[in-house]
PDB file of C-alpha atoms and ligand atoms in Angstrom:
ATOM      1  CA  MET A  15     -21.893  28.206  13.444  1.00 93.00           C
ATOM      2  CA  LYS A  16     -22.080  26.049  10.146  1.00 98.00           C
ATOM      3  CA  LYS A  17     -18.729  24.963   8.945  1.00 98.00           C
ATOM      4  CA  ARG A  18     -18.299  26.927   5.972  1.00 98.00           C
ATOM      5  CA  VAL A  19     -16.985  24.683   3.222  1.00 99.00           C
ATOM      6  CA  ALA A  20     -14.899  24.350  -0.281  1.00 99.00           C
ATOM      7  CA  ILE A  21     -15.717  21.761  -2.735  1.00 99.00           C
ATOM      8  CA  LEU A  22     -13.225  21.167  -5.258  1.00 98.00           C
ATOM      9  CA  ILE A  23     -13.959  19.484  -8.338  1.00 98.00           C
ATOM     10  CA  SER A  24     -12.729  19.161 -11.822  1.00 98.00           C
ATOM     11  CA  GLY A  25     -15.561  16.870 -13.462  1.00 97.00           C
ATOM     12  CA  ARG A  26     -19.406  15.754 -13.520  1.00 97.00           C
ATOM     13  CA  GLY A  27     -19.881  17.038  -9.805  1.00 98.00           C
ATOM     14  CA  SER A  28     -22.100  14.833  -8.703  1.00 98.00           C
ATOM     15  CA  ASN A  29     -20.836  14.062  -5.527  1.00 98.00           C
ATOM     16  CA  MET A  30     -20.970  18.180  -5.276  1.00 98.00           C
ATOM     17  CA  ARG A  31     -24.867  18.204  -5.782  1.00 98.00           C
ATOM     18  CA  ALA A  32     -25.321  15.511  -2.860  1.00 98.00           C
ATOM     19  CA  LEU A  33     -23.722  17.786  -0.760  1.00 99.00           C
ATOM     20  CA  ILE A  34     -24.943  21.411  -1.827  1.00 98.00           C
ATOM     21  CA  GLU A  35     -28.137  19.859  -1.133  1.00 98.00           C
ATOM     22  CA  ALA A  36     -27.356  17.257   1.619  1.00 98.00           C
ATOM     23  CA  ALA A  37     -26.162  20.891   3.412  1.00 98.00           C
ATOM     24  CA  LYS A  38     -29.735  22.757   2.651  1.00 97.00           C
ATOM     25  CA  ALA A  39     -31.245  20.969   5.429  1.00 98.00           C
ATOM     26  CA  LYS A  40     -31.484  23.628   8.386  1.00 97.00           C
ATOM     27  CA  ASP A  41     -30.684  21.147  10.537  1.00 98.00           C
ATOM     28  CA  PHE A  42     -27.238  20.079   8.576  1.00 98.00           C
ATOM     29  CA  PRO A  43     -23.977  21.478  10.564  1.00 98.00           C
ATOM     30  CA  ALA A  44     -22.131  22.785   7.257  1.00 98.00           C
ATOM     31  CA  GLY A  45     -23.161  24.627   4.498  1.00 98.00           C
ATOM     32  CA  ILE A  46     -21.241  25.090   0.895  1.00 98.00           C
ATOM     33  CA  VAL A  47     -19.430  28.345   0.233  1.00 98.00           C
ATOM     34  CA  LEU A  48     -17.766  27.662  -3.323  1.00 98.00           C
ATOM     35  CA  VAL A  49     -16.700  25.317  -5.070  1.00 98.00           C
ATOM     36  CA  LEU A  50     -13.527  25.345  -6.724  1.00 98.00           C
ATOM     37  CA  SER A  51     -12.414  23.639 -10.506  1.00 98.00           C
ATOM     38  CA  ASN A  52      -9.373  23.853 -12.114  1.00 98.00           C
ATOM     39  CA  VAL A  53     -11.485  22.794 -15.009  1.00 98.00           C
ATOM     40  CA  PRO A  54     -12.782  25.188 -17.102  1.00 97.00           C
ATOM     41  CA  ASN A  55     -16.273  23.693 -18.224  1.00 95.00           C
ATOM     42  CA  ALA A  56     -16.707  21.200 -15.685  1.00 97.00           C
ATOM     43  CA  GLY A  57     -20.535  20.021 -15.304  1.00 96.00           C
ATOM     44  CA  GLY A  58     -20.609  20.378 -11.817  1.00 97.00           C
ATOM     45  CA  LEU A  59     -19.967  24.767 -11.979  1.00 98.00           C
ATOM     46  CA  ASP A  60     -24.113  24.895 -13.862  1.00 97.00           C
ATOM     47  CA  PHE A  61     -25.015  23.377 -11.334  1.00 98.00           C
ATOM     48  CA  ALA A  62     -23.627  24.909  -8.286  1.00 98.00           C
ATOM     49  CA  ARG A  63     -24.195  28.578  -9.686  1.00 98.00           C
ATOM     50  CA  ARG A  64     -27.761  27.544 -10.121  1.00 97.00           C
ATOM     51  CA  HIS A  65     -27.990  26.823  -7.154  1.00 97.00           C
ATOM     52  CA  GLY A  66     -26.158  30.248  -5.653  1.00 97.00           C
ATOM     53  CA  ILE A  67     -23.020  29.491  -4.921  1.00 98.00           C
ATOM     54  CA  GLU A  68     -20.010  31.264  -5.439  1.00 98.00           C
ATOM     55  CA  THR A  69     -17.604  29.416  -8.245  1.00 98.00           C
ATOM     56  CA  GLU A  70     -13.411  30.435  -9.342  1.00 98.00           C
ATOM     57  CA  VAL A  71     -11.964  28.459 -12.067  1.00 98.00           C
ATOM     58  CA  ILE A  72      -8.408  28.901 -11.386  1.00 98.00           C
ATOM     59  CA  GLU A  73      -6.522  26.186 -14.333  1.00 98.00           C
ATOM     60  CA  HIS A  74      -3.453  24.050 -13.586  1.00 98.00           C
ATOM     61  CA  LYS A  75      -2.209  24.206 -17.102  1.00 97.00           C
ATOM     62  CA  LYS A  76      -1.770  28.040 -16.644  1.00 98.00           C
ATOM     63  CA  PHE A  77       0.872  27.555 -13.330  1.00 98.00           C
ATOM     64  CA  PRO A  78       4.067  26.602 -13.838  1.00 98.00           C
ATOM     65  CA  SER A  79       4.534  24.254 -11.121  1.00 98.00           C
ATOM     66  CA  ARG A  80       2.235  22.558  -8.490  1.00 97.00           C
ATOM     67  CA  GLU A  81       2.846  23.765  -5.644  1.00 98.00           C
ATOM     68  CA  ILE A  82       2.503  27.397  -7.053  1.00 98.00           C
ATOM     69  CA  PHE A  83      -1.048  26.118  -8.843  1.00 98.00           C
ATOM     70  CA  ASP A  84      -1.860  25.041  -5.124  1.00 98.00           C
ATOM     71  CA  ASN A  85      -1.051  27.978  -3.376  1.00 98.00           C
ATOM     72  CA  ALA A  86      -3.651  29.389  -5.124  1.00 98.00           C
ATOM     73  CA  MET A  87      -6.698  27.701  -4.350  1.00 98.00           C
ATOM     74  CA  ASP A  88      -4.935  28.241  -1.349  1.00 98.00           C
ATOM     75  CA  VAL A  89      -5.916  32.093  -1.441  1.00 98.00           C
ATOM     76  CA  ALA A  90      -9.356  31.106  -2.994  1.00 98.00           C
ATOM     77  CA  LEU A  91      -9.797  29.224   0.242  1.00 98.00           C
ATOM     78  CA  ASN A  92      -8.640  31.669   2.610  1.00 98.00           C
ATOM     79  CA  ARG A  93     -10.482  33.966   0.573  1.00 98.00           C
ATOM     80  CA  ALA A  94     -13.790  32.577   0.261  1.00 98.00           C
ATOM     81  CA  ASN A  95     -13.094  31.847   4.859  1.00 98.00           C
ATOM     82  CA  ALA A  96     -13.601  27.629   4.466  1.00 98.00           C
ATOM     83  CA  GLU A  97     -12.998  26.095   7.504  1.00 98.00           C
ATOM     84  CA  ILE A  98     -13.142  22.670   5.356  1.00 99.00           C
ATOM     85  CA  VAL A  99     -12.441  21.629   2.053  1.00 99.00           C
ATOM     86  CA  CYS A 100     -14.043  18.297   0.402  1.00 99.00           C
ATOM     87  CA  LEU A 101     -12.378  16.986  -2.749  1.00 98.00           C
ATOM     88  CA  ALA A 102     -15.544  15.216  -4.736  1.00 98.00           C
ATOM     89  CA  GLY A 103     -13.718  14.116  -8.838  1.00 98.00           C
ATOM     90  CA  PHE A 104     -10.609  16.697  -7.904  1.00 98.00           C
ATOM     91  CA  MET A 105      -8.691  15.149 -10.070  1.00 96.00           C
ATOM     92  CA  ARG A 106      -5.010  16.765  -9.837  1.00 96.00           C
ATOM     93  CA  LEU A 107      -2.066  15.694  -7.336  1.00 95.00           C
ATOM     94  CA  LEU A 108      -1.876  18.027  -3.532  1.00 97.00           C
ATOM     95  CA  SER A 109       1.299  18.921  -2.860  1.00 97.00           C
ATOM     96  CA  PRO A 110       2.933  18.220   0.447  1.00 96.00           C
ATOM     97  CA  ARG A 111       3.126  21.822   1.931  1.00 97.00           C
ATOM     98  CA  PHE A 112      -0.556  22.403   1.450  1.00 98.00           C
ATOM     99  CA  VAL A 113      -1.843  19.222   2.320  1.00 98.00           C
ATOM    100  CA  GLU A 114      -0.058  19.576   5.350  1.00 97.00           C
ATOM    101  CA  LYS A 115      -2.023  23.189   5.813  1.00 97.00           C
ATOM    102  CA  TRP A 116      -5.644  21.359   5.575  1.00 98.00           C
ATOM    103  CA  ARG A 117      -4.546  18.413   8.027  1.00 97.00           C
ATOM    104  CA  GLY A 118      -7.365  17.518   9.342  1.00 98.00           C
ATOM    105  CA  ARG A 119     -10.077  20.061   7.478  1.00 98.00           C
ATOM    106  CA  MET A 120      -9.676  18.283   4.021  1.00 98.00           C
ATOM    107  CA  ILE A 121     -11.654  14.673   2.977  1.00 98.00           C
ATOM    108  CA  ASN A 122     -12.242  12.734  -0.090  1.00 98.00           C
ATOM    109  CA  ILE A 123     -13.724   9.899  -1.289  1.00 98.00           C
ATOM    110  CA  HIS A 124     -12.500   7.767  -3.026  1.00 98.00           C
ATOM    111  CA  PRO A 125     -14.565   4.357  -5.174  1.00 98.00           C
ATOM    112  CA  SER A 126     -12.913   1.589  -3.346  1.00 98.00           C
ATOM    113  CA  LEU A 127     -13.003  -0.107   0.339  1.00 98.00           C
ATOM    114  CA  LEU A 128      -9.652   1.262   0.451  1.00 98.00           C
ATOM    115  CA  PRO A 129      -7.018   0.966   1.542  1.00 98.00           C
ATOM    116  CA  ALA A 130      -7.825  -1.508  -1.452  1.00 98.00           C
ATOM    117  CA  TYR A 131      -7.757  -0.656  -5.772  1.00 98.00           C
ATOM    118  CA  LYS A 132      -6.192   3.373  -5.169  1.00 97.00           C
ATOM    119  CA  GLY A 133      -5.564   5.631  -8.061  1.00 97.00           C
ATOM    120  CA  LEU A 134      -8.329   4.984 -10.962  1.00 96.00           C
ATOM    121  CA  HIS A 135     -10.090   2.056 -12.477  1.00 97.00           C
ATOM    122  CA  THR A 136     -10.711   1.151  -9.561  1.00 98.00           C
ATOM    123  CA  HIS A 137     -13.914  -0.775 -10.655  1.00 98.00           C
ATOM    124  CA  SER A 138     -12.576  -3.093 -13.992  1.00 98.00           C
ATOM    125  CA  ARG A 139      -9.876  -3.655 -11.529  1.00 98.00           C
ATOM    126  CA  ALA A 140     -11.979  -5.387  -8.888  1.00 98.00           C
ATOM    127  CA  ILE A 141     -14.600  -6.955 -11.210  1.00 98.00           C
ATOM    128  CA  GLU A 142     -11.593  -8.594 -12.971  1.00 98.00           C
ATOM    129  CA  ALA A 143     -10.228  -9.888  -9.104  1.00 98.00           C
ATOM    130  CA  GLY A 144     -13.897 -11.545  -9.146  1.00 98.00           C
ATOM    131  CA  GLU A 145     -14.257  -9.285  -6.213  1.00 98.00           C
ATOM    132  CA  LYS A 146     -17.709 -10.145  -3.984  1.00 98.00           C
ATOM    133  CA  PHE A 147     -18.010  -6.602  -2.459  1.00 98.00           C
ATOM    134  CA  ALA A 148     -17.021  -3.541  -3.914  1.00 98.00           C
ATOM    135  CA  GLY A 149     -16.993  -0.008  -2.410  1.00 98.00           C
ATOM    136  CA  CYS A 150     -16.547   2.759  -1.860  1.00 98.00           C
ATOM    137  CA  THR A 151     -14.899   5.648   1.765  1.00 98.00           C
ATOM    138  CA  VAL A 152     -14.475   9.181   2.703  1.00 98.00           C
ATOM    139  CA  HIS A 153     -11.494   9.483   4.630  1.00 98.00           C
ATOM    140  CA  PHE A 154      -9.163  12.652   6.028  1.00 98.00           C
ATOM    141  CA  VAL A 155      -6.357  13.402   2.968  1.00 98.00           C
ATOM    142  CA  THR A 156      -2.312  12.828   3.812  1.00 96.00           C
ATOM    143  CA  ALA A 157       0.216  13.095   1.837  1.00 90.00           C
ATOM    144  CA  GLU A 158      -0.363   9.789   0.143  1.00 91.00           C
ATOM    145  CA  LEU A 159      -2.445   9.621  -2.488  1.00 90.00           C
ATOM    146  CA  ASP A 160      -6.106   7.641  -1.657  1.00 93.00           C
ATOM    147  CA  ASP A 161      -4.900   7.189   2.348  1.00 93.00           C
ATOM    148  CA  GLY A 162      -5.680   9.034   5.662  1.00 95.00           C
ATOM    149  CA  PRO A 163      -7.464   7.653   8.217  1.00 98.00           C
ATOM    150  CA  THR A 164     -11.519   6.166   7.463  1.00 98.00           C
ATOM    151  CA  ILE A 165     -14.122   8.497   8.366  1.00 98.00           C
ATOM    152  CA  LEU A 166     -16.839   6.021   7.318  1.00 98.00           C
ATOM    153  CA  GLN A 167     -17.085   3.506   4.276  1.00 98.00           C
ATOM    154  CA  ALA A 168     -19.563   1.418   1.799  1.00 98.00           C
ATOM    155  CA  LYS A 169     -20.145  -2.144   0.932  1.00 98.00           C
ATOM    156  CA  VAL A 170     -22.079  -3.556  -2.482  1.00 98.00           C
ATOM    157  CA  PRO A 171     -21.845  -6.501  -3.758  1.00 98.00           C
ATOM    158  CA  VAL A 172     -19.804  -6.927  -7.612  1.00 98.00           C
ATOM    159  CA  LEU A 173     -22.908  -9.349  -9.183  1.00 98.00           C
ATOM    160  CA  PRO A 174     -22.063 -11.389 -11.758  1.00 96.00           C
ATOM    161  CA  GLY A 175     -22.072 -10.424 -14.889  1.00 96.00           C
ATOM    162  CA  ASP A 176     -21.156  -6.848 -14.004  1.00 97.00           C
ATOM    163  CA  THR A 177     -19.705  -3.896 -15.926  1.00 98.00           C
ATOM    164  CA  GLU A 178     -17.637  -1.315 -14.915  1.00 98.00           C
ATOM    165  CA  ASP A 179     -20.390   0.808 -15.726  1.00 98.00           C
ATOM    166  CA  ALA A 180     -22.887  -1.222 -14.003  1.00 98.00           C
ATOM    167  CA  LEU A 181     -21.063  -1.495 -10.415  1.00 98.00           C
ATOM    168  CA  SER A 182     -19.543   2.551 -10.487  1.00 98.00           C
ATOM    169  CA  ALA A 183     -23.421   3.447 -11.013  1.00 98.00           C
ATOM    170  CA  ARG A 184     -24.062   1.073  -8.055  1.00 98.00           C
ATOM    171  CA  VAL A 185     -21.051   2.675  -5.820  1.00 98.00           C
ATOM    172  CA  LEU A 186     -21.838   5.773  -6.604  1.00 98.00           C
ATOM    173  CA  GLU A 187     -25.255   5.870  -5.309  1.00 98.00           C
ATOM    174  CA  GLN A 188     -24.000   4.923  -1.725  1.00 98.00           C
ATOM    175  CA  GLU A 189     -21.131   7.671  -2.471  1.00 98.00           C
ATOM    176  CA  HIS A 190     -24.251  10.019  -2.532  1.00 99.00           C
ATOM    177  CA  LYS A 191     -25.310   8.466   0.744  1.00 98.00           C
ATOM    178  CA  ILE A 192     -22.180   8.436   2.901  1.00 99.00           C
ATOM    179  CA  TYR A 193     -20.655  11.695   1.354  1.00 99.00           C
ATOM    180  CA  PRO A 194     -22.768  13.999   3.415  1.00 99.00           C
ATOM    181  CA  GLN A 195     -22.975  11.742   6.510  1.00 98.00           C
ATOM    182  CA  ALA A 196     -19.043  12.094   6.584  1.00 98.00           C
ATOM    183  CA  LEU A 197     -18.876  15.806   5.503  1.00 99.00           C
ATOM    184  CA  ARG A 198     -21.822  15.821   8.823  1.00 98.00           C
ATOM    185  CA  LEU A 199     -19.228  13.994  11.296  1.00 98.00           C
ATOM    186  CA  VAL A 200     -16.594  16.147  10.439  1.00 98.00           C
ATOM    187  CA  ALA A 201     -18.097  19.502  10.557  1.00 98.00           C
ATOM    188  CA  GLU A 202     -19.619  18.053  14.268  1.00 98.00           C
ATOM    189  CA  GLY A 203     -16.480  17.720  15.407  1.00 98.00           C
ATOM    190  CA  LYS A 204     -17.438  14.381  15.882  1.00 98.00           C
ATOM    191  CA  ALA A 205     -14.468  12.710  13.196  1.00 98.00           C
ATOM    192  CA  LYS A 206     -10.969  13.997  14.122  1.00 96.00           C
ATOM    193  CA  ILE A 207      -7.280  13.146  12.879  1.00 93.00           C
TER     194      ILE A 207
HETATM  195  C1  GRF B 310     -16.374  10.185  -7.719  1.00 86.96           C
HETATM  196  O1  GRF B 310     -16.373   8.019  -8.329  1.00 86.96           O
HETATM  197  C2  GRF B 310     -15.779   9.896  -6.839  1.00 86.96           C
HETATM  198  O2  GRF B 310     -15.290   8.527  -5.859  1.00 86.96           O
HETATM  199  C3  GRF B 310     -14.244   9.425  -7.084  1.00 86.96           C
HETATM  200  O3  GRF B 310     -14.391  10.711  -8.615  1.00 86.96           O
HETATM  201  C4  GRF B 310     -16.084  10.580  -9.121  1.00 86.96           C
HETATM  202  C5  GRF B 310     -16.483  11.845  -9.188  1.00 86.96           C
HETATM  203  O4  GRF B 310     -17.975  11.672  -9.327  1.00 86.96           O
HETATM  204  N1  GRF B 310     -13.399  10.586  -6.280  1.00 86.96           N
HETATM  205  P1  GRF B 310     -18.233  12.801  -8.739  1.00 86.96           P
HETATM  206  O5  GRF B 310     -17.690  14.405  -9.811  1.00 86.96           O
HETATM  207  O6  GRF B 310     -18.726  13.361  -8.105  1.00 86.96           O
HETATM  208  O7  GRF B 310     -20.160  12.139  -9.764  1.00 86.96           O
END
């Protein structure tokens, strides 16, 4: 049986797309059953709808607190019988209770070689620091931001004269490869906390 996966997005959803495409393969151990966005016009929503995947918008602004917003997401995830949650450019901090509930079953992709460059603007910070390498990490989500056990990483060179855009495109190409691979490992029970 394929594991039921929900993807949480806030924007263009290119990693979401990579997961949806990968999950089409017969032998892929997971199927995408829900795409949930906290932003009503997130670009990724259209793609998901066109692929016949159920989408839901839950606007964080309409909730009085983070906990209550997270609880609404939890209700939607349970209604879809989601077993694994993939954060893919989901730009909200999650409350400890939600994180604890999905511990070991929620993964995230971050555009740096964690533990280096947690948080935002990873590429410009890496370029400014004169790093020779950059990359991306898929990891289990724990209470700390961009923390938690690593599942897979990919490394790319930082080239002379790199701009933030050039480096981010080089890293993104790798993100689209390792996120489906990491989801496969989690769905097969080969990667665990
Ligand atoms: C990616 O760089 C991802 O690593 C980070 O946010 C960005 C989302 O891009 N967490 P997309 O929405 O998947 O295209």
